């Protein structure tokens, strides 16, 4: 048996025997393991006591009796009122059953007491399991309720490799809307890439022509000439950003999140990770730890290029930025889970294991990455010299202010992913298994292209307004996607789910905040990387005295 909990709150689960069910006679089970991912996801496997042997049918037999006093009856009534249902596994195949039901008036409550199991086998492998709940018994205090089961074995043509296919929902995930949204985003990408290349080709060619014409004028004409545009800020554009320590840590973390997303999606496309309990989470943790050098390399080299001195502090902040955010949220939600006695409460041993991964795997690998980054790419090789005195930033129209650019920058990237967000949210907060990782891969690629295009356009306008504070602006205008995703999660909570209760609500909004922030940091880093290449390119090609 795994867990039992209210149907509408997927994450609010309790141990199966937290309800006063009774246990069968059989005491032990031969093999059973628990991974780190399972422990973090609140999987609580307990043996049911049902005696089932391969290919041996069992006629309906009572395996135990529940002595129903008032407290036990109240527990069952509460569970039935809240639509509790339980999950169990036979040979790692999940099956679900409902605890009981109420009559129309809601006065009498009934418990399902008879588990009718049909197990399909192919050769010597179990390939299919079905559970039918029967035997409705009215809950009356101070009576005995017998619990019974039966097992029927039948031959099946399903191959062992395909036994999980019946749990997938192609009509939901491969719906026309899903294909249409990808096509829609794809058209947007073509439009944006066209727009960016047009702006860059035409406008930059004009700018270059104007600047080279000015080179040929004599000094008198040039003083009268209209010097404006991005060339004016060439002495300040490569000035280090404000708060370089935090900035480079964020960029490093964003690059690492991107690497993790890419690798995990590829692994999920090759291996069917949904067939194993908790394997998706275990894979993500392992890949995150293994890609720590990426974080160190990009963060450390950027910090060195910006002339940062406290590189050890930067390495610590970069290494622990994401783990601290995730663990902090988990820690807070864990208190509520412990208060609720929910199975989601993370055991102390698992917490220690996660801390050990942080200190003994992530930190050393980050150090390696930082040292490599500082030595291989830490030299500031900018195409223009940085002036000693920063130039004043001229007045500009309100819509050219960095704050406005930041707010508007996230709209298009969010537009390119929000349909996919619906499918991902539904597989996480409702009972669907997400398996279309090819879609996810396409959406990730589209998101990267859209983000880079949008930030390049934003930065071009900013530099043309002679404002050289482009580093944070490019990062934040891409990262503002996170705000729109979080706002969408509010809409999803109120209109698409029927969740209730403190535990489920705090779980939902806590982890949605973590997800949105991580997505924002990733988009920000992608936007900054693209923009940085663009800025370097345009200033390399312009002639500067």
Coordinates of C-alpha atoms in Angstrom, one line a residue:
X1 CA 0.0 0.0 0.0
X2 CA 1.3 3.5 -0.7
X3 CA -0.7 6.5 0.5
X4 CA -4.3 7.7 1.1
X5 CA -5.5 11.3 0.7
X6 CA -8.2 13.7 -0.6
X7 CA -8.8 13.4 -4.4
X8 CA -8.6 17.1 -5.0
X9 CA -5.3 17.7 -3.1
X10 CA -2.8 15.5 -4.9
X11 CA 0.1 16.4 -2.7
X12 CA -1.7 16.0 0.6
X13 CA -1.2 12.3 1.3
X14 CA -1.0 10.2 4.4
X15 CA 0.2 6.7 5.2
X16 CA -2.4 4.1 4.2
X17 CA -2.7 2.7 7.7
X18 CA -3.2 6.2 9.2
X19 CA -6.8 5.3 8.5
X20 CA -7.9 2.4 10.8
X21 CA -7.7 -0.3 8.1
X22 CA -6.7 -3.7 9.3
X23 CA -3.7 -5.7 8.1
X24 CA -3.7 -9.2 6.6
X25 CA -1.9 -12.2 8.0
X26 CA 1.2 -12.3 5.7
X27 CA 4.0 -10.4 7.5
X28 CA 6.8 -9.7 5.0
X29 CA 7.6 -9.0 1.4
X30 CA 10.7 -10.2 -0.4
X31 CA 12.1 -7.1 -2.1
X32 CA 11.4 -3.4 -1.6
X33 CA 13.7 -0.4 -1.9
X34 CA 13.3 3.4 -1.5
X35 CA 15.3 5.9 -3.5
X36 CA 16.1 9.6 -2.6
X37 CA 13.5 10.8 -5.1
X38 CA 10.8 8.6 -3.4
X39 CA 11.6 9.8 0.0
X40 CA 11.4 13.5 -1.1
X41 CA 8.1 12.8 -2.9
X42 CA 6.4 11.3 0.2
X43 CA 6.1 7.7 -1.1
X44 CA 5.3 5.6 2.0
X45 CA 5.2 1.9 1.0
X46 CA 3.7 -0.4 3.6
X47 CA 2.9 -4.1 3.1
X48 CA -0.9 -4.8 2.9
X49 CA -0.7 -8.3 4.3
X50 CA -2.6 -9.7 1.2
X51 CA -1.3 -13.2 0.3
X52 CA -0.9 -13.2 -3.5
X53 CA 1.1 -15.9 -5.3
X54 CA 2.0 -15.8 -9.0
X55 CA -0.8 -17.5 -11.2
X56 CA -2.7 -18.7 -8.1
X57 CA -6.3 -17.6 -8.1
X58 CA -7.9 -16.7 -4.8
X59 CA -11.7 -16.9 -4.4
X60 CA -13.3 -14.2 -2.3
X61 CA -11.7 -14.6 1.2
X62 CA -11.8 -12.4 4.4
X63 CA -8.3 -11.4 5.4
X64 CA -9.1 -9.4 8.5
X65 CA -11.8 -7.6 10.4
X66 CA -12.1 -4.0 11.5
X67 CA -13.6 -3.5 15.0
X68 CA -15.5 -0.3 14.5
X69 CA -15.6 1.9 17.6
X70 CA -16.7 5.5 17.5
X71 CA -13.2 7.0 16.9
X72 CA -12.6 4.6 13.9
X73 CA -16.0 5.4 12.4
X74 CA -15.4 9.1 12.7
X75 CA -12.0 8.7 10.9
X76 CA -13.6 6.8 8.0
X77 CA -16.5 9.3 7.8
X78 CA -14.1 12.2 7.6
X79 CA -12.2 10.4 4.9
X80 CA -15.3 9.6 2.9
X81 CA -16.6 13.2 3.2
X82 CA -13.3 14.5 1.8
X83 CA -13.3 11.9 -1.1
X84 CA -10.2 10.1 0.2
X85 CA -8.8 7.5 -2.1
X86 CA -5.7 5.3 -1.8
X87 CA -2.9 4.1 -4.1
X88 CA -1.3 0.7 -4.0
X89 CA 1.3 -1.1 -6.1
X90 CA 1.4 -4.6 -7.4
X91 CA 4.8 -5.3 -9.0
X92 CA 5.4 -1.5 -9.2
X93 CA 2.2 -1.0 -11.2
X94 CA 0.0 1.6 -9.5
X95 CA -3.7 1.0 -8.9
X96 CA -6.1 3.4 -7.2
X97 CA -9.2 2.7 -5.1
X98 CA -11.8 4.8 -3.3
X99 CA -12.2 4.5 0.4
X100 CA -16.0 4.7 0.5
X101 CA -19.0 6.8 -0.4
X102 CA -22.0 8.6 1.1
X103 CA -25.6 8.3 0.1
X104 CA -27.4 11.3 -1.5
X105 CA -28.6 12.9 1.7
X106 CA -25.1 12.6 3.2
X107 CA -26.4 10.9 6.3
X108 CA -25.2 7.3 5.9
X109 CA -21.6 6.5 5.0
X110 CA -20.5 3.3 3.3
X111 CA -17.1 1.6 3.2
X112 CA -15.9 -0.5 0.3
X113 CA -14.7 -3.8 1.9
X114 CA -14.0 -6.1 -1.0
X115 CA -10.9 -5.7 -3.2
X116 CA -11.4 -7.6 -6.5
X117 CA -8.0 -7.9 -8.2
X118 CA -7.5 -8.9 -11.8
X119 CA -3.9 -9.4 -12.8
X120 CA -2.8 -9.9 -16.4
X121 CA 0.5 -11.8 -17.0
X122 CA 2.6 -12.4 -20.2
X123 CA 5.0 -15.2 -19.8
X124 CA 6.5 -14.9 -16.3
X125 CA 5.9 -11.1 -16.0
X126 CA 3.0 -9.1 -14.6
X127 CA 1.8 -6.7 -17.3
X128 CA -1.6 -5.4 -16.2
X129 CA -3.4 -4.9 -12.9
X130 CA -7.1 -3.9 -12.3
X131 CA -8.8 -3.2 -9.0
X132 CA -12.6 -3.2 -8.5
X133 CA -14.0 -2.1 -5.2
X134 CA -17.2 -3.9 -4.2
X135 CA -19.0 -4.9 -1.0
X136 CA -20.6 -1.7 0.3
X137 CA -20.9 -1.9 4.1
X138 CA -22.7 0.8 6.1
X139 CA -20.6 2.3 8.9
X140 CA -22.3 1.6 12.2
X141 CA -20.4 2.0 15.5
X142 CA -19.5 -1.0 17.6
X143 CA -19.8 -3.6 14.8
X144 CA -17.2 -5.7 13.0
X145 CA -16.5 -5.0 9.4
X146 CA -14.9 -7.9 7.5
X147 CA -12.4 -6.9 4.8
X148 CA -12.0 -9.4 1.9
X149 CA -10.2 -9.8 -1.4
X150 CA -10.0 -12.1 -4.4
X151 CA -7.4 -12.5 -7.1
X152 CA -8.0 -13.6 -10.7
X153 CA -5.0 -14.2 -13.1
X154 CA -5.5 -14.0 -16.8
X155 CA -3.2 -14.2 -19.8
X156 CA -2.5 -10.9 -21.6
X157 CA -0.9 -9.9 -24.9
X158 CA 0.7 -6.7 -23.5
X159 CA 4.5 -6.7 -23.7
X160 CA 6.3 -6.0 -20.5
X161 CA 8.0 -2.9 -22.0
X162 CA 4.5 -1.4 -22.9
X163 CA 2.8 -2.1 -19.6
X164 CA 2.7 1.5 -18.6
X165 CA 1.0 2.7 -21.8
X166 CA -2.4 2.3 -20.4
X167 CA -1.7 5.0 -17.8
X168 CA -0.8 7.6 -20.4
X169 CA -3.4 9.9 -21.8
X170 CA -2.6 10.6 -25.5
X171 CA -6.0 12.3 -26.1
X172 CA -5.0 14.9 -23.5
X173 CA -1.3 15.4 -24.3
X174 CA -1.5 15.0 -28.1
X175 CA -4.5 17.1 -28.4
X176 CA -4.8 19.4 -31.5
X177 CA -4.4 22.4 -29.2
X178 CA -1.0 21.1 -28.1
X179 CA 0.2 20.8 -31.7
X180 CA -1.4 24.2 -32.6
X181 CA 0.4 25.9 -29.7
X182 CA 3.8 24.6 -30.8
X183 CA 3.0 25.8 -34.4
X184 CA 1.8 29.1 -33.1
X185 CA 5.0 29.6 -31.0
X186 CA 7.1 28.6 -34.0
X187 CA 5.5 31.2 -36.2
X188 CA 6.2 33.8 -33.4
X189 CA 9.9 32.7 -33.5
X190 CA 10.2 33.1 -37.2
X191 CA 8.5 36.5 -36.9
X192 CA 10.8 37.6 -34.1
X193 CA 14.0 36.3 -35.7
X194 CA 13.0 38.2 -38.9
X195 CA 12.3 41.3 -36.9
X196 CA 15.6 41.2 -35.0
X197 CA 17.7 40.5 -38.1
X198 CA 15.8 43.3 -40.0
X199 CA 16.5 45.8 -37.2
X200 CA 20.1 44.7 -36.9
X201 CA 20.8 44.5 -40.6
X202 CA 19.1 47.7 -41.7
X203 CA 19.5 49.9 -38.7
X204 CA 23.0 48.9 -37.9
X205 CA 24.0 49.3 -41.5
X206 CA 22.6 52.8 -41.4
X207 CA 24.4 53.5 -38.1
X208 CA 27.7 52.2 -39.5
X209 CA 27.3 54.3 -42.6
X210 CA 26.5 57.4 -40.5
X211 CA 29.5 56.8 -38.2
X212 CA 31.9 56.2 -41.1
X213 CA 30.6 59.3 -42.8
X214 CA 31.3 61.2 -39.6
X215 CA 34.9 59.9 -39.7
X216 CA 35.5 61.5 -43.0
X217 CA 34.2 65.0 -41.9
X218 CA 36.6 67.5 -40.6
X219 CA 36.4 68.5 -36.9
X220 CA 34.3 71.7 -37.6
X221 CA 31.5 69.7 -39.3
X222 CA 31.6 67.0 -36.7
X223 CA 31.0 69.4 -33.8
X224 CA 27.9 70.7 -35.7
X225 CA 26.9 67.2 -36.7
X226 CA 24.2 65.2 -34.8
X227 CA 26.2 62.7 -32.7
X228 CA 23.6 60.4 -31.1
X229 CA 22.9 56.7 -30.7
X230 CA 24.7 53.7 -29.3
X231 CA 28.2 54.8 -30.5
X232 CA 28.2 57.5 -27.9
X233 CA 28.3 55.1 -25.0
X234 CA 31.2 53.0 -26.3
X235 CA 33.4 54.2 -23.4
X236 CA 30.8 53.0 -20.8
X237 CA 29.1 50.0 -22.3
X238 CA 31.7 47.5 -20.9
X239 CA 31.7 49.1 -17.5
X240 CA 31.1 46.4 -14.8
X241 CA 27.5 46.0 -13.7
X242 CA 26.4 47.2 -10.4
X243 CA 26.6 44.5 -7.7
X244 CA 28.8 42.3 -9.9
X245 CA 29.0 39.5 -7.2
X246 CA 25.3 38.9 -7.2
X247 CA 25.0 39.4 -10.9
X248 CA 27.6 36.8 -11.8
X249 CA 26.2 34.3 -9.3
X250 CA 22.8 34.6 -10.9
X251 CA 24.2 34.2 -14.4
X252 CA 26.2 31.1 -13.3
X253 CA 23.1 29.6 -11.7
X254 CA 21.0 30.3 -14.8
X255 CA 23.4 28.6 -17.1
X256 CA 23.4 25.6 -14.7
X257 CA 19.6 25.4 -14.6
X258 CA 19.6 25.5 -18.4
X259 CA 22.1 22.7 -18.6
X260 CA 20.1 20.6 -16.1
X261 CA 16.8 21.2 -18.0
X262 CA 18.4 20.2 -21.3
X263 CA 20.0 17.0 -20.0
X264 CA 17.0 15.9 -18.0
X265 CA 14.7 16.4 -21.0
X266 CA 17.0 14.4 -23.2
X267 CA 17.3 11.6 -20.6
X268 CA 13.5 11.6 -20.3
X269 CA 13.1 11.4 -24.0
X270 CA 15.5 8.4 -24.2
X271 CA 14.5 6.6 -21.0
X272 CA 10.8 6.3 -19.9
X273 CA 11.4 7.9 -16.5
X274 CA 7.7 7.9 -15.7
X275 CA 7.7 4.1 -15.1
X276 CA 9.8 4.4 -11.9
X277 CA 8.5 6.0 -8.8
X278 CA 10.5 9.2 -8.0
X279 CA 13.1 8.6 -10.8
X280 CA 12.5 12.0 -12.4
X281 CA 13.4 13.8 -9.2
X282 CA 16.4 11.5 -8.5
X283 CA 17.7 12.1 -12.0
X284 CA 17.3 15.9 -11.7
X285 CA 19.1 16.0 -8.3
X286 CA 22.0 13.9 -9.8
X287 CA 22.3 16.0 -12.9
X288 CA 22.1 19.2 -10.9
X289 CA 25.0 18.1 -8.8
X290 CA 27.0 16.8 -11.8
X291 CA 26.6 20.1 -13.7
X292 CA 27.9 22.3 -10.9
X293 CA 31.2 23.1 -12.8
X294 CA 29.0 24.9 -15.4
X295 CA 27.8 27.3 -12.7
X296 CA 31.3 27.9 -11.4
X297 CA 32.8 28.4 -14.9
X298 CA 30.3 31.0 -16.2
X299 CA 29.8 32.7 -12.8
X300 CA 33.5 32.8 -12.0
X301 CA 34.7 33.9 -15.4
X302 CA 32.1 36.7 -15.6
X303 CA 33.0 37.9 -12.1
X304 CA 36.7 37.9 -13.0
X305 CA 36.0 39.9 -16.2
X306 CA 34.1 42.5 -14.2
X307 CA 37.1 42.9 -12.0
X308 CA 35.7 41.2 -8.9
X309 CA 38.2 40.4 -6.1
X310 CA 36.2 38.3 -3.7
X311 CA 35.9 35.3 -5.9
X312 CA 35.6 32.7 -3.0
X313 CA 32.5 34.6 -1.7
X314 CA 31.1 34.6 -5.2
X315 CA 31.7 30.9 -5.6
X316 CA 29.8 30.2 -2.3
X317 CA 26.9 32.4 -3.3
X318 CA 26.8 30.9 -6.8
X319 CA 26.9 27.3 -5.4
X320 CA 24.2 27.7 -2.8
X321 CA 21.8 30.2 -4.4
X322 CA 19.4 27.6 -5.9
X323 CA 19.9 24.9 -3.2
X324 CA 19.2 27.4 -0.5
X325 CA 16.0 28.7 -2.3
X326 CA 14.7 25.1 -2.8
X327 CA 15.7 23.8 0.7
X328 CA 14.3 27.0 2.4
X329 CA 10.9 26.5 0.8
X330 CA 10.9 22.7 1.5
X331 CA 11.9 23.4 5.1
X332 CA 9.0 25.8 5.6
X333 CA 6.5 23.4 3.9
X334 CA 7.9 20.5 5.9
X335 CA 6.8 22.2 9.1
X336 CA 3.2 22.2 7.9
X337 CA 3.5 18.6 6.6
X338 CA 4.8 17.5 10.1
X339 CA 1.9 19.3 11.7
X340 CA -0.5 17.5 9.4
X341 CA 1.3 14.1 9.9
X342 CA 1.4 13.9 6.1
X343 CA 3.6 11.5 4.2
X344 CA 5.2 14.5 2.5
X345 CA 7.1 15.3 5.6
X346 CA 10.8 14.8 4.6
X347 CA 12.6 12.4 7.0
X348 CA 15.6 13.7 8.8
X349 CA 17.9 11.2 7.1
X350 CA 16.9 12.5 3.7
X351 CA 17.6 16.1 4.7
X352 CA 21.1 15.0 5.8
X353 CA 21.6 13.3 2.5
X354 CA 20.6 16.4 0.5
X355 CA 22.9 18.6 2.7
X356 CA 25.8 16.2 2.1
X357 CA 25.2 16.4 -1.7
X358 CA 25.4 20.2 -1.4
X359 CA 28.6 20.3 0.6
X360 CA 30.5 17.3 -0.7
X361 CA 29.5 17.2 -4.4
X362 CA 28.1 20.6 -5.5
X363 CA 30.6 22.8 -3.7
X364 CA 33.9 21.1 -4.8
X365 CA 32.7 20.8 -8.4
X366 CA 31.7 24.5 -8.3
X367 CA 35.2 25.3 -7.1
X368 CA 36.7 23.4 -10.0
X369 CA 34.5 25.2 -12.5
X370 CA 35.3 28.6 -10.9
X371 CA 39.1 28.0 -11.1
X372 CA 38.8 26.9 -14.7
X373 CA 36.5 29.9 -15.6
X374 CA 38.9 32.4 -14.0
X375 CA 41.9 31.1 -15.7
X376 CA 40.5 30.3 -19.2
X377 CA 38.0 33.1 -19.7
X378 CA 38.6 35.6 -16.9
X379 CA 40.6 38.2 -18.8
X380 CA 38.6 41.3 -19.7
X381 CA 39.1 41.4 -23.5
X382 CA 36.6 44.1 -24.4
X383 CA 36.6 45.7 -27.9
X384 CA 36.4 49.2 -26.5
X385 CA 38.3 50.9 -23.6
X386 CA 36.3 51.8 -20.5
X387 CA 36.4 55.5 -19.7
X388 CA 37.7 56.5 -16.3
X389 CA 34.6 58.7 -15.6
X390 CA 31.1 57.4 -16.2
X391 CA 29.2 59.6 -18.6
X392 CA 25.8 61.1 -17.4
X393 CA 22.7 59.3 -18.7
X394 CA 20.5 61.8 -20.7
X395 CA 16.8 62.2 -20.1
X396 CA 14.6 59.9 -22.2
X397 CA 11.0 59.0 -22.9
X398 CA 9.2 57.1 -20.1
X399 CA 8.9 53.9 -22.2
X400 CA 12.7 53.8 -22.6
X401 CA 13.3 53.6 -18.9
X402 CA 14.9 50.3 -17.8
X403 CA 12.0 49.5 -15.4
X404 CA 9.4 49.7 -18.2
X405 CA 11.6 47.6 -20.6
X406 CA 12.0 45.0 -17.8
X407 CA 8.2 44.7 -17.3
X408 CA 7.4 44.4 -21.0
X409 CA 10.3 42.0 -21.8
X410 CA 8.7 38.9 -20.3
X411 CA 5.4 39.0 -22.2
X412 CA 6.6 37.4 -25.4
X413 CA 8.6 34.6 -23.8
X414 CA 5.7 33.8 -21.5
X415 CA 3.3 33.8 -24.5
X416 CA 5.5 31.2 -26.2
X417 CA 5.4 28.7 -23.3
X418 CA 2.1 29.3 -21.5
X419 CA 0.1 26.5 -23.2
X420 CA 2.9 24.0 -22.3
X421 CA 2.8 25.4 -18.8
X422 CA -0.9 24.2 -18.6
X423 CA 0.2 20.6 -19.6
X424 CA 3.1 20.6 -17.2
X425 CA 1.0 22.0 -14.3
X426 CA -1.7 19.5 -14.9
X427 CA 0.7 16.5 -14.9
X428 CA 2.2 17.8 -11.6
X429 CA -0.9 19.0 -9.7
X430 CA -3.5 16.5 -11.2
X431 CA -3.3 12.8 -12.0
X432 CA -1.8 12.8 -15.4
X433 CA 1.6 11.3 -16.3
X434 CA 3.7 13.7 -18.5
X435 CA 5.4 11.8 -21.2
X436 CA 5.6 14.1 -24.3
X437 CA 9.2 15.3 -23.6
X438 CA 9.7 16.0 -27.3
X439 CA 7.2 18.8 -27.0
X440 CA 9.0 20.1 -23.9
X441 CA 12.3 20.1 -25.8
X442 CA 10.8 22.1 -28.7
X443 CA 9.3 24.6 -26.2
X444 CA 12.6 25.0 -24.4
X445 CA 14.3 25.8 -27.8
X446 CA 11.6 28.2 -28.7
X447 CA 11.8 29.9 -25.3
X448 CA 15.5 30.4 -25.7
X449 CA 15.2 31.9 -29.2
X450 CA 12.4 34.2 -28.2
X451 CA 14.1 35.3 -25.0
X452 CA 17.4 36.2 -26.8
X453 CA 15.5 38.0 -29.6
X454 CA 13.5 40.1 -27.2
X455 CA 16.4 41.1 -25.0
X456 CA 18.5 42.0 -28.0
X457 CA 15.8 44.4 -29.2
X458 CA 15.3 45.8 -25.7
X459 CA 19.0 46.4 -25.3
X460 CA 19.4 48.0 -28.8
X461 CA 16.7 50.6 -27.9
X462 CA 18.3 51.2 -24.5
X463 CA 21.8 51.8 -25.9
X464 CA 20.3 54.0 -28.6
X465 CA 18.8 56.1 -25.8
X466 CA 22.4 56.4 -24.6
X467 CA 21.8 54.4 -21.5
X468 CA 24.6 51.9 -20.9
X469 CA 23.1 50.0 -17.9
X470 CA 22.3 47.1 -20.2
X471 CA 23.6 44.1 -18.1
X472 CA 20.9 44.1 -15.4
X473 CA 18.3 45.3 -17.9
X474 CA 18.9 42.4 -20.3
X475 CA 18.9 39.9 -17.4
X476 CA 15.8 41.3 -15.7
X477 CA 13.8 41.8 -18.9
X478 CA 14.2 38.1 -19.7
X479 CA 13.7 37.1 -16.1
X480 CA 10.4 38.9 -15.8
X481 CA 8.9 35.9 -17.6
X482 CA 8.8 34.4 -14.1
X483 CA 6.4 37.0 -12.8
X484 CA 3.9 36.2 -15.6
X485 CA 4.3 32.4 -15.0
X486 CA 3.6 33.0 -11.3
X487 CA 0.6 35.1 -12.1
X488 CA -0.7 32.3 -14.4
X489 CA -0.3 29.8 -11.5
X490 CA -2.8 31.9 -9.5
X491 CA -5.3 31.7 -12.4
X492 CA -4.6 27.9 -12.6
X493 CA -5.1 27.4 -8.9
X494 CA -8.5 29.2 -8.7
X495 CA -10.0 28.1 -12.0
X496 CA -8.5 24.8 -13.0
X497 CA -8.1 22.9 -9.6
X498 CA -10.3 22.3 -6.6
X499 CA -7.5 22.3 -4.0
X500 CA -8.3 23.4 -0.5
X501 CA -6.7 23.5 3.0
X502 CA -3.5 25.1 4.3
X503 CA -1.1 22.3 3.5
X504 CA -2.0 21.9 -0.2
X505 CA -2.3 25.7 -0.7
X506 CA 1.1 26.4 0.8
X507 CA 2.6 23.5 -1.0
X508 CA 1.2 24.8 -4.3
X509 CA 2.3 28.4 -4.0
X510 CA 5.6 27.6 -2.3
X511 CA 6.8 25.3 -5.0
X512 CA 5.3 27.4 -7.8
X513 CA 7.4 30.3 -6.5
X514 CA 10.5 28.1 -6.6
X515 CA 9.6 26.9 -10.1
X516 CA 9.0 30.4 -11.4
X517 CA 12.1 31.8 -9.8
X518 CA 14.3 29.1 -11.3
X519 CA 12.7 29.6 -14.7
X520 CA 13.3 33.4 -14.4
X521 CA 17.0 32.9 -13.5
X522 CA 17.4 30.6 -16.5
X523 CA 15.7 32.9 -18.9
X524 CA 17.7 35.9 -17.5
X525 CA 21.0 34.1 -18.0
X526 CA 20.0 33.1 -21.6
X527 CA 18.9 36.7 -22.4
X528 CA 22.1 38.1 -20.9
X529 CA 24.4 35.6 -22.8
X530 CA 22.7 36.4 -26.2
X531 CA 22.8 40.2 -25.6
X532 CA 26.4 40.1 -24.4
X533 CA 27.4 38.5 -27.7
X534 CA 25.4 41.1 -29.6
X535 CA 26.8 44.1 -27.8
X536 CA 30.4 42.8 -28.3
X537 CA 29.7 42.2 -32.0
X538 CA 28.4 45.7 -32.7
X539 CA 31.2 47.5 -30.9
X540 CA 33.8 45.4 -32.5
X541 CA 32.7 46.5 -36.0
X542 CA 32.5 50.3 -35.3
X543 CA 35.6 52.5 -35.7
X544 CA 36.5 54.3 -32.5
X545 CA 39.3 56.9 -32.2

